[in-house]
Amino acid sequence: INITLGAPIAYILEYSLARYHKNVEALLGLAVKDYTLREFQRLEEKTLPALQELEPDNLELKVIRAMFLSLIESPKATKTWEKIEQSCEQKPLGTSRNSVRELTDNKYLQGTIIIKEGPELKTEYEVLKQAYKEIPEAHLYFPRPLALHSNKLVTKRKSAKSLEETLVSSQEEVNKAMQTLARLHSLPPTNLKIYDPKATIERRFLKRFEENEEFKRAYEEFFDVRYPRDTYVTCHGDFYPTNVLQGGIIIDLEKACEGLALLDLTNFLIAPQFKNINKPEAMEAYKEIRSFQDKGRQFFEVHNAICQVGSFHHQKSPKVRYFLELAREKLKDMGENRLRNSLNFVEPYFL
């Protein structure tokens, strides 16, 4: 049979039999075939409605239909996800500043369909879309973006603990995370804001304590002398163990920005749970995917440690003291005594 005539006839036969016998698996097979053959209109207008018609209250099928609509970038995807959110039980997930929830109505979907609500999620959505277009097997490294609507982002990801939750991370897990980061850094930056270290110190550190002119002048002097000049990449912007799942999957990219690779690399490796990790080995794992010049590491180790003091101080966490002492130790090694001494103004906050 001529393929041009035969394919539509075969579809009609399969479609009719599947509907007549109410065979969900057969219709799912047709949906996959439609997607593979790029028969998007047929998928949206015929196969998916038939699937919904068979079991209109089946949550798994609702999610599958919504995912197909997202994959073909149908305008109907947004409304479909909104209906799912409104009709399903959800529970909070993690400790993010944004509202993050998972669907809980179905055990197979728990921890996999994630709904985030908050500002800056368009950035995460766009970076994830770019990753899925340009990185082979991106589903192994990043959540799949499904829909963005009303300050909400819907993603599908593997159900796994973060490296923060596991408490003790293996060298293998750290190496996987570093290789995923290298893949992210390989993406050309597109319409991302440029990371500003001075503005970040102001926002994450000084504004959480008090304006201190001596510290500000000392930091500016440190920046002018020590800040490295290198090629900017697509950075995560908040690359920390809380934002990496087991298996090297990177999540929570709403802070993605254009910056230096060492911004992410050092922020991750200075985490207290990685004190016993072989950091040169982790860096070599990164370089297996992407080469770069390792210059300016000391600047970012100090910069990120000071920022983390500001981030954790409200929690009265032992991490505050850890990061403060780490910054002082690095500054002492660098001979940067002015900035080191200027950090003394925060001591009364921790007494």
mmCIF file of C-alpha atoms in Angstrom:
data_model
loop_
_atom_site.group_PDB
_atom_site.id
_atom_site.type_symbol
_atom_site.label_atom_id
_atom_site.label_comp_id
_atom_site.label_asym_id
_atom_site.label_seq_id
_atom_site.Cartn_x
_atom_site.Cartn_y
_atom_site.Cartn_z
ATOM 1 C CA ILE A 1 0.000 0.000 0.000
ATOM 2 C CA ASN A 2 1.276 3.444 -0.838
ATOM 3 C CA ILE A 3 2.605 4.970 2.445
ATOM 4 C CA THR A 4 0.846 8.271 1.780
ATOM 5 C CA LEU A 5 -2.539 6.530 1.711
ATOM 6 C CA GLY A 6 -1.700 3.623 3.976
ATOM 7 C CA ALA A 7 -0.641 5.572 7.088
ATOM 8 C CA PRO A 8 -3.922 7.501 7.486
ATOM 9 C CA ILE A 9 -5.945 4.324 6.825
ATOM 10 C CA ALA A 10 -3.912 2.408 9.416
ATOM 11 C CA TYR A 11 -4.487 5.219 11.914
ATOM 12 C CA ILE A 12 -8.247 5.199 11.343
ATOM 13 C CA LEU A 13 -8.384 1.428 11.876
ATOM 14 C CA GLU A 14 -6.275 1.540 15.043
ATOM 15 C CA TYR A 15 -8.155 4.554 16.376
ATOM 16 C CA SER A 16 -11.594 3.016 15.731
ATOM 17 C CA LEU A 17 -10.632 -0.329 17.287
ATOM 18 C CA ALA A 18 -9.127 1.337 20.351
ATOM 19 C CA ARG A 19 -12.262 3.430 20.945
ATOM 20 C CA TYR A 20 -14.601 0.479 20.282
ATOM 21 C CA HIS A 21 -12.743 -1.786 22.737
ATOM 22 C CA LYS A 22 -12.073 1.103 25.165
ATOM 23 C CA ASN A 23 -8.396 0.217 25.040
ATOM 24 C CA VAL A 24 -6.463 2.913 26.888
ATOM 25 C CA GLU A 25 -3.066 1.368 26.102
ATOM 26 C CA ALA A 26 -3.814 1.339 22.372
ATOM 27 C CA LEU A 27 -4.825 5.009 22.429
ATOM 28 C CA LEU A 28 -1.679 5.875 24.395
ATOM 29 C CA GLY A 29 0.324 4.071 21.727
ATOM 30 C CA LEU A 30 -1.402 6.168 19.050
ATOM 31 C CA ALA A 31 -0.644 9.343 21.005
ATOM 32 C CA VAL A 32 3.051 8.426 21.147
ATOM 33 C CA LYS A 33 2.976 7.623 17.421
ATOM 34 C CA ASP A 34 1.293 10.965 16.633
ATOM 35 C CA TYR A 35 3.940 12.808 18.621
ATOM 36 C CA THR A 36 6.808 10.874 17.028
ATOM 37 C CA LEU A 37 5.462 11.515 13.515
ATOM 38 C CA ARG A 38 4.765 15.159 14.412
ATOM 39 C CA GLU A 39 1.054 14.730 13.710
ATOM 40 C CA PHE A 40 0.386 17.368 16.341
ATOM 41 C CA GLN A 41 -2.988 18.523 15.063
ATOM 42 C CA ARG A 42 -4.335 14.962 14.986
ATOM 43 C CA LEU A 43 -2.887 14.319 18.438
ATOM 44 C CA GLU A 44 -4.552 17.419 19.902
ATOM 45 C CA GLU A 45 -7.906 17.231 18.142
ATOM 46 C CA LYS A 46 -8.559 13.507 17.918
ATOM 47 C CA THR A 47 -6.332 11.118 19.881
ATOM 48 C CA LEU A 48 -6.116 13.001 23.184
ATOM 49 C CA PRO A 49 -9.856 13.835 23.378
ATOM 50 C CA ALA A 50 -10.625 10.140 22.768
ATOM 51 C CA LEU A 51 -8.264 9.219 25.585
ATOM 52 C CA GLN A 52 -9.970 11.640 27.959
ATOM 53 C CA GLU A 53 -13.376 10.364 26.923
ATOM 54 C CA LEU A 54 -12.556 6.793 27.994
ATOM 55 C CA GLU A 55 -11.719 7.631 31.621
ATOM 56 C CA PRO A 56 -12.557 11.306 32.282
ATOM 57 C CA ASP A 57 -11.761 11.101 36.028
ATOM 58 C CA ASN A 58 -8.446 9.257 35.744
ATOM 59 C CA LEU A 59 -5.768 11.628 37.098
ATOM 60 C CA GLU A 60 -2.883 9.814 35.423
ATOM 61 C CA LEU A 61 -4.548 10.191 32.028
ATOM 62 C CA LYS A 62 -5.298 13.857 32.717
ATOM 63 C CA VAL A 63 -1.622 14.449 33.476
ATOM 64 C CA ILE A 64 -0.513 12.472 30.407
ATOM 65 C CA ARG A 65 -2.863 14.522 28.224
ATOM 66 C CA ALA A 66 -1.567 17.768 29.742
ATOM 67 C CA MET A 67 2.031 16.657 29.202
ATOM 68 C CA PHE A 68 1.404 15.906 25.526
ATOM 69 C CA LEU A 69 -0.217 19.325 25.095
ATOM 70 C CA SER A 70 2.817 20.928 26.749
ATOM 71 C CA LEU A 71 5.229 18.978 24.545
ATOM 72 C CA ILE A 72 3.548 20.251 21.368
ATOM 73 C CA GLU A 73 3.271 23.743 22.899
ATOM 74 C CA SER A 74 -0.495 23.826 22.511
ATOM 75 C CA PRO A 75 -2.366 26.899 23.838
ATOM 76 C CA LYS A 76 -4.683 24.403 25.582
ATOM 77 C CA ALA A 77 -1.882 23.194 27.875
ATOM 78 C CA THR A 78 -2.178 26.066 30.341
ATOM 79 C CA LYS A 79 -5.909 25.604 30.940
ATOM 80 C CA THR A 80 -5.480 21.856 31.229
ATOM 81 C CA TRP A 81 -2.836 22.224 33.951
ATOM 82 C CA GLU A 82 -4.967 24.811 35.765
ATOM 83 C CA LYS A 83 -7.870 22.347 35.922
ATOM 84 C CA ILE A 84 -5.587 19.610 37.257
ATOM 85 C CA GLU A 85 -4.220 21.931 39.970
ATOM 86 C CA GLN A 86 -7.729 22.971 41.033
ATOM 87 C CA SER A 87 -9.000 19.414 41.310
ATOM 88 C CA CYS A 88 -6.015 17.711 42.976
ATOM 89 C CA GLU A 89 -4.661 17.481 46.486
ATOM 90 C CA GLN A 90 -1.208 18.992 46.870
ATOM 91 C CA LYS A 91 1.322 19.155 49.680
ATOM 92 C CA PRO A 92 4.258 21.525 50.298
ATOM 93 C CA LEU A 93 7.665 20.312 49.194
ATOM 94 C CA GLY A 94 11.045 21.513 50.490
ATOM 95 C CA THR A 95 11.886 24.862 52.089
ATOM 96 C CA SER A 96 12.135 27.144 49.064
ATOM 97 C CA ARG A 97 11.250 30.847 49.280
ATOM 98 C CA ASN A 98 8.706 30.118 46.547
ATOM 99 C CA SER A 99 5.629 28.027 47.162
ATOM 100 C CA VAL A 100 6.520 24.530 45.921
ATOM 101 C CA ARG A 101 3.932 21.747 45.931
ATOM 102 C CA GLU A 102 3.608 18.222 44.589
ATOM 103 C CA LEU A 103 0.498 16.369 43.433
ATOM 104 C CA THR A 104 -0.468 13.744 46.014
ATOM 105 C CA ASP A 105 -3.699 12.220 44.680
ATOM 106 C CA ASN A 106 -1.793 9.432 42.955
ATOM 107 C CA LYS A 107 1.181 7.499 44.353
ATOM 108 C CA TYR A 108 2.794 7.262 40.921
ATOM 109 C CA LEU A 109 2.817 11.050 40.527
ATOM 110 C CA GLN A 110 4.080 11.982 44.011
ATOM 111 C CA GLY A 111 7.353 13.863 43.850
ATOM 112 C CA THR A 112 7.289 14.008 40.047
ATOM 113 C CA ILE A 113 4.726 16.669 39.030
ATOM 114 C CA ILE A 114 5.854 19.856 40.780
ATOM 115 C CA ILE A 115 3.971 23.172 40.886
ATOM 116 C CA LYS A 116 5.966 26.259 41.877
ATOM 117 C CA GLU A 117 4.482 29.670 42.481
ATOM 118 C CA GLY A 118 6.451 32.904 42.763
ATOM 119 C CA PRO A 119 8.333 35.616 40.863
ATOM 120 C CA GLU A 120 11.171 35.037 38.385
ATOM 121 C CA LEU A 121 9.809 31.663 37.255
ATOM 122 C CA LYS A 122 9.779 32.769 33.619
ATOM 123 C CA THR A 123 13.585 32.737 33.790
ATOM 124 C CA GLU A 124 13.603 29.131 34.987
ATOM 125 C CA TYR A 125 11.053 28.117 32.354
ATOM 126 C CA GLU A 126 13.064 29.647 29.507
ATOM 127 C CA VAL A 127 16.386 28.147 30.670
ATOM 128 C CA LEU A 128 14.812 24.685 31.003
ATOM 129 C CA LYS A 129 13.260 24.966 27.539
ATOM 130 C CA GLN A 130 16.653 25.910 26.130
ATOM 131 C CA ALA A 131 18.283 22.970 27.938
ATOM 132 C CA TYR A 132 15.778 20.527 26.421
ATOM 133 C CA LYS A 133 16.443 21.898 22.959
ATOM 134 C CA GLU A 134 20.230 21.890 23.134
ATOM 135 C CA ILE A 135 21.369 19.233 25.633
ATOM 136 C CA PRO A 136 21.096 15.547 24.622
ATOM 137 C CA GLU A 137 19.084 13.483 27.129
ATOM 138 C CA ALA A 138 18.252 16.611 29.139
ATOM 139 C CA HIS A 139 15.657 14.652 31.158
ATOM 140 C CA LEU A 140 18.561 12.952 32.958
ATOM 141 C CA TYR A 141 19.843 16.295 34.255
ATOM 142 C CA PHE A 142 16.969 18.794 34.539
ATOM 143 C CA PRO A 143 13.199 18.843 35.245
ATOM 144 C CA ARG A 144 11.058 18.982 32.126
ATOM 145 C CA PRO A 145 9.188 22.320 31.814
ATOM 146 C CA LEU A 146 5.504 21.650 31.193
ATOM 147 C CA ALA A 147 3.621 24.921 31.638
ATOM 148 C CA LEU A 148 4.001 28.507 32.844
ATOM 149 C CA HIS A 149 0.904 30.453 33.859
ATOM 150 C CA SER A 150 -0.202 32.982 36.491
ATOM 151 C CA ASN A 151 3.207 33.036 38.232
ATOM 152 C CA LYS A 152 3.123 29.240 38.377
ATOM 153 C CA LEU A 153 5.585 26.807 36.812
ATOM 154 C CA VAL A 154 4.697 23.143 36.288
ATOM 155 C CA THR A 155 7.565 20.692 35.821
ATOM 156 C CA LYS A 156 8.056 16.938 35.725
ATOM 157 C CA ARG A 157 11.104 15.501 37.435
ATOM 158 C CA LYS A 158 12.491 12.363 39.003
ATOM 159 C CA SER A 159 11.363 11.728 42.578
ATOM 160 C CA ALA A 160 14.563 11.931 44.650
ATOM 161 C CA LYS A 161 16.070 13.562 47.738
ATOM 162 C CA SER A 162 18.255 16.645 47.495
ATOM 163 C CA LEU A 163 21.921 16.447 48.464
ATOM 164 C CA GLU A 164 21.012 18.645 51.456
ATOM 165 C CA GLU A 165 18.478 16.063 52.661
ATOM 166 C CA THR A 166 20.866 13.127 52.312
ATOM 167 C CA LEU A 167 23.222 14.858 54.814
ATOM 168 C CA VAL A 168 26.227 12.815 53.676
ATOM 169 C CA SER A 169 26.930 12.968 49.951
ATOM 170 C CA SER A 170 29.239 10.597 48.128
ATOM 171 C CA GLN A 171 32.024 11.698 45.819
ATOM 172 C CA GLU A 172 30.079 10.100 42.984
ATOM 173 C CA GLU A 173 26.986 12.249 43.652
ATOM 174 C CA VAL A 174 29.083 15.431 43.806
ATOM 175 C CA ASN A 175 30.855 14.525 40.570
ATOM 176 C CA LYS A 176 27.514 13.939 38.810
ATOM 177 C CA ALA A 177 26.264 17.328 39.993
ATOM 178 C CA MET A 178 29.412 18.997 38.696
ATOM 179 C CA GLN A 179 28.962 17.408 35.281
ATOM 180 C CA THR A 180 25.353 18.548 35.068
ATOM 181 C CA LEU A 181 26.508 22.036 36.008
ATOM 182 C CA ALA A 182 29.062 21.899 33.180
ATOM 183 C CA ARG A 183 26.233 21.094 30.769
ATOM 184 C CA LEU A 184 24.257 24.077 32.052
ATOM 185 C CA HIS A 185 27.315 26.321 31.672
ATOM 186 C CA SER A 186 27.650 25.137 28.069
ATOM 187 C CA LEU A 187 24.358 26.822 27.142
ATOM 188 C CA PRO A 188 24.867 30.236 25.538
ATOM 189 C CA PRO A 189 23.329 32.946 27.773
ATOM 190 C CA THR A 190 20.133 34.358 26.276
ATOM 191 C CA ASN A 191 18.391 37.416 27.740
ATOM 192 C CA LEU A 192 19.567 36.691 31.279
ATOM 193 C CA LYS A 193 20.431 39.387 33.771
ATOM 194 C CA ILE A 194 24.149 39.822 34.435
ATOM 195 C CA TYR A 195 25.308 38.800 37.902
ATOM 196 C CA ASP A 196 26.470 41.809 39.933
ATOM 197 C CA PRO A 197 28.665 40.821 42.930
ATOM 198 C CA LYS A 198 28.486 44.265 44.580
ATOM 199 C CA ALA A 199 24.696 44.444 44.380
ATOM 200 C CA THR A 200 24.475 40.870 45.674
ATOM 201 C CA ILE A 201 26.639 41.662 48.723
ATOM 202 C CA GLU A 202 24.414 44.658 49.406
ATOM 203 C CA ARG A 203 21.204 42.624 49.135
ATOM 204 C CA ARG A 204 22.234 39.352 50.769
ATOM 205 C CA PHE A 205 24.625 40.618 53.441
ATOM 206 C CA LEU A 206 24.571 44.304 54.336
ATOM 207 C CA LYS A 207 20.807 44.781 54.220
ATOM 208 C CA ARG A 208 20.367 41.856 56.606
ATOM 209 C CA PHE A 209 22.613 43.418 59.224
ATOM 210 C CA GLU A 210 23.374 47.124 58.979
ATOM 211 C CA GLU A 211 25.129 49.474 56.622
ATOM 212 C CA ASN A 212 28.812 49.402 57.510
ATOM 213 C CA GLU A 213 30.995 51.842 55.594
ATOM 214 C CA GLU A 214 34.295 50.187 56.521
ATOM 215 C CA PHE A 215 33.119 46.810 55.240
ATOM 216 C CA LYS A 216 31.687 48.374 52.083
ATOM 217 C CA ARG A 217 34.933 50.197 51.247
ATOM 218 C CA ALA A 218 37.016 47.104 52.065
ATOM 219 C CA TYR A 219 34.834 44.904 49.830
ATOM 220 C CA GLU A 220 35.011 47.366 46.922
ATOM 221 C CA GLU A 221 38.796 47.421 47.211
ATOM 222 C CA PHE A 222 38.834 43.612 47.313
ATOM 223 C CA PHE A 223 36.558 43.476 44.260
ATOM 224 C CA ASP A 224 38.655 45.911 42.218
ATOM 225 C CA VAL A 225 41.836 43.896 42.785
ATOM 226 C CA ARG A 226 40.590 40.314 42.890
ATOM 227 C CA TYR A 227 37.528 40.011 40.632
ATOM 228 C CA PRO A 228 38.499 37.791 37.649
ATOM 229 C CA ARG A 229 37.802 38.724 34.051
ATOM 230 C CA ASP A 230 36.619 35.744 32.021
ATOM 231 C CA THR A 231 33.887 34.533 29.662
ATOM 232 C CA TYR A 232 30.352 34.693 31.028
ATOM 233 C CA VAL A 233 28.155 31.588 30.913
ATOM 234 C CA THR A 234 24.600 30.585 31.837
ATOM 235 C CA CYS A 235 24.862 30.283 35.626
ATOM 236 C CA HIS A 236 22.431 28.652 38.023
ATOM 237 C CA GLY A 237 22.809 31.606 40.393
ATOM 238 C CA ASP A 238 21.962 29.612 43.525
ATOM 239 C CA PHE A 239 23.852 26.359 43.036
ATOM 240 C CA TYR A 240 23.771 24.735 46.462
ATOM 241 C CA PRO A 241 23.084 21.175 47.754
ATOM 242 C CA THR A 242 19.399 22.054 48.315
ATOM 243 C CA ASN A 243 19.054 22.572 44.558
ATOM 244 C CA VAL A 244 20.607 19.294 43.426
ATOM 245 C CA LEU A 245 18.782 15.967 43.544
ATOM 246 C CA GLN A 246 20.453 12.573 43.783
ATOM 247 C CA GLY A 247 21.664 11.499 40.380
ATOM 248 C CA GLY A 248 23.003 14.946 39.529
ATOM 249 C CA ILE A 249 19.638 16.537 38.668
ATOM 250 C CA ILE A 250 19.687 20.330 39.010
ATOM 251 C CA ILE A 251 16.465 22.077 40.082
ATOM 252 C CA ASP A 252 15.257 25.593 40.985
ATOM 253 C CA LEU A 253 16.791 27.723 38.246
ATOM 254 C CA GLU A 254 14.770 30.889 38.889
ATOM 255 C CA LYS A 255 17.984 32.747 39.824
ATOM 256 C CA ALA A 256 19.691 31.811 36.558
ATOM 257 C CA CYS A 257 21.920 34.602 35.298
ATOM 258 C CA GLU A 258 24.844 35.457 33.087
ATOM 259 C CA GLY A 259 28.052 35.220 35.088
ATOM 260 C CA LEU A 260 31.360 33.460 35.652
ATOM 261 C CA ALA A 261 31.399 29.681 36.040
ATOM 262 C CA LEU A 262 33.200 29.942 39.386
ATOM 263 C CA LEU A 263 30.175 31.673 40.903
ATOM 264 C CA ASP A 264 28.321 28.334 40.846
ATOM 265 C CA LEU A 265 31.317 26.047 41.308
ATOM 266 C CA THR A 266 32.565 27.625 44.516
ATOM 267 C CA ASN A 267 29.101 28.195 46.010
ATOM 268 C CA PHE A 268 28.491 24.456 45.728
ATOM 269 C CA LEU A 269 31.872 23.154 46.885
ATOM 270 C CA ILE A 270 32.178 25.391 49.974
ATOM 271 C CA ALA A 271 29.006 23.850 51.470
ATOM 272 C CA PRO A 272 29.787 22.382 54.932
ATOM 273 C CA GLN A 273 28.618 18.874 54.009
ATOM 274 C CA PHE A 274 31.345 18.725 51.365
ATOM 275 C CA LYS A 275 34.279 19.343 53.719
ATOM 276 C CA ASN A 276 35.584 15.804 53.149
ATOM 277 C CA ILE A 277 34.906 15.691 49.418
ATOM 278 C CA ASN A 278 37.880 15.509 47.063
ATOM 279 C CA LYS A 279 37.427 18.904 45.411
ATOM 280 C CA PRO A 280 40.143 18.506 42.737
ATOM 281 C CA GLU A 281 38.418 15.297 41.629
ATOM 282 C CA ALA A 282 35.083 17.135 41.498
ATOM 283 C CA MET A 283 36.658 19.865 39.348
ATOM 284 C CA GLU A 284 38.103 17.234 37.010
ATOM 285 C CA ALA A 285 34.622 15.737 36.640
ATOM 286 C CA TYR A 286 33.379 19.178 35.554
ATOM 287 C CA LYS A 287 36.230 19.530 33.059
ATOM 288 C CA GLU A 288 35.336 16.196 31.428
ATOM 289 C CA ILE A 289 32.255 17.987 30.065
ATOM 290 C CA ARG A 290 33.474 21.582 29.756
ATOM 291 C CA SER A 291 36.960 23.070 29.952
ATOM 292 C CA PHE A 292 37.581 26.400 31.654
ATOM 293 C CA GLN A 293 40.339 28.486 33.212
ATOM 294 C CA ASP A 294 40.305 28.086 36.978
ATOM 295 C CA LYS A 295 41.193 31.662 37.867
ATOM 296 C CA GLY A 296 39.547 33.841 40.468
ATOM 297 C CA ARG A 297 38.470 30.929 42.669
ATOM 298 C CA GLN A 298 39.582 32.689 45.891
ATOM 299 C CA PHE A 299 37.478 35.753 45.136
ATOM 300 C CA PHE A 300 34.312 33.699 44.741
ATOM 301 C CA GLU A 301 35.034 31.487 47.751
ATOM 302 C CA VAL A 302 35.160 34.617 49.929
ATOM 303 C CA HIS A 303 32.269 36.347 48.156
ATOM 304 C CA ASN A 304 29.949 33.340 48.379
ATOM 305 C CA ALA A 305 30.882 32.590 52.001
ATOM 306 C CA ILE A 306 29.981 36.169 53.028
ATOM 307 C CA CYS A 307 26.695 35.952 51.110
ATOM 308 C CA GLN A 308 25.845 32.700 52.907
ATOM 309 C CA VAL A 309 26.427 34.379 56.284
ATOM 310 C CA GLY A 310 23.640 36.764 55.339
ATOM 311 C CA SER A 311 21.401 34.015 53.978
ATOM 312 C CA PHE A 312 21.576 31.791 57.065
ATOM 313 C CA HIS A 313 21.808 34.361 59.878
ATOM 314 C CA HIS A 314 18.025 34.560 60.463
ATOM 315 C CA GLN A 315 17.883 30.789 61.023
ATOM 316 C CA LYS A 316 20.411 30.935 63.893
ATOM 317 C CA SER A 317 22.101 28.114 62.015
ATOM 318 C CA PRO A 318 25.576 26.724 62.832
ATOM 319 C CA LYS A 319 26.254 27.335 59.135
ATOM 320 C CA VAL A 320 26.548 31.070 59.891
ATOM 321 C CA ARG A 321 29.633 30.528 62.028
ATOM 322 C CA TYR A 322 31.008 28.027 59.517
ATOM 323 C CA PHE A 323 30.767 30.448 56.585
ATOM 324 C CA LEU A 324 32.031 33.414 58.605
ATOM 325 C CA GLU A 325 35.141 31.500 59.689
ATOM 326 C CA LEU A 326 35.617 30.177 56.164
ATOM 327 C CA ALA A 327 35.612 33.724 54.751
ATOM 328 C CA ARG A 328 38.089 34.854 57.396
ATOM 329 C CA GLU A 329 40.369 31.884 56.774
ATOM 330 C CA LYS A 330 40.424 32.467 53.001
ATOM 331 C CA LEU A 331 41.057 36.211 53.473
ATOM 332 C CA LYS A 332 43.937 35.466 55.847
ATOM 333 C CA ASP A 333 45.494 33.130 53.266
ATOM 334 C CA MET A 334 45.150 35.895 50.655
ATOM 335 C CA GLY A 335 46.621 38.566 52.924
ATOM 336 C CA GLU A 336 43.387 40.577 52.663
ATOM 337 C CA ASN A 337 43.414 41.762 56.281
ATOM 338 C CA ARG A 338 41.316 44.881 55.779
ATOM 339 C CA LEU A 339 38.256 42.979 54.572
ATOM 340 C CA ARG A 340 38.898 40.224 57.114
ATOM 341 C CA ASN A 341 38.929 42.675 60.032
ATOM 342 C CA SER A 342 35.884 44.548 58.708
ATOM 343 C CA LEU A 343 33.779 41.406 59.169
ATOM 344 C CA ASN A 344 34.026 41.852 62.952
ATOM 345 C CA PHE A 345 30.971 44.148 62.896
ATOM 346 C CA VAL A 346 28.650 41.134 62.541
ATOM 347 C CA GLU A 347 29.884 39.369 65.694
ATOM 348 C CA PRO A 348 27.324 40.972 68.090
ATOM 349 C CA TYR A 349 24.513 39.445 66.012
ATOM 350 C CA PHE A 350 25.662 35.930 66.924
ATOM 351 C CA LEU A 351 26.431 36.340 70.633
#
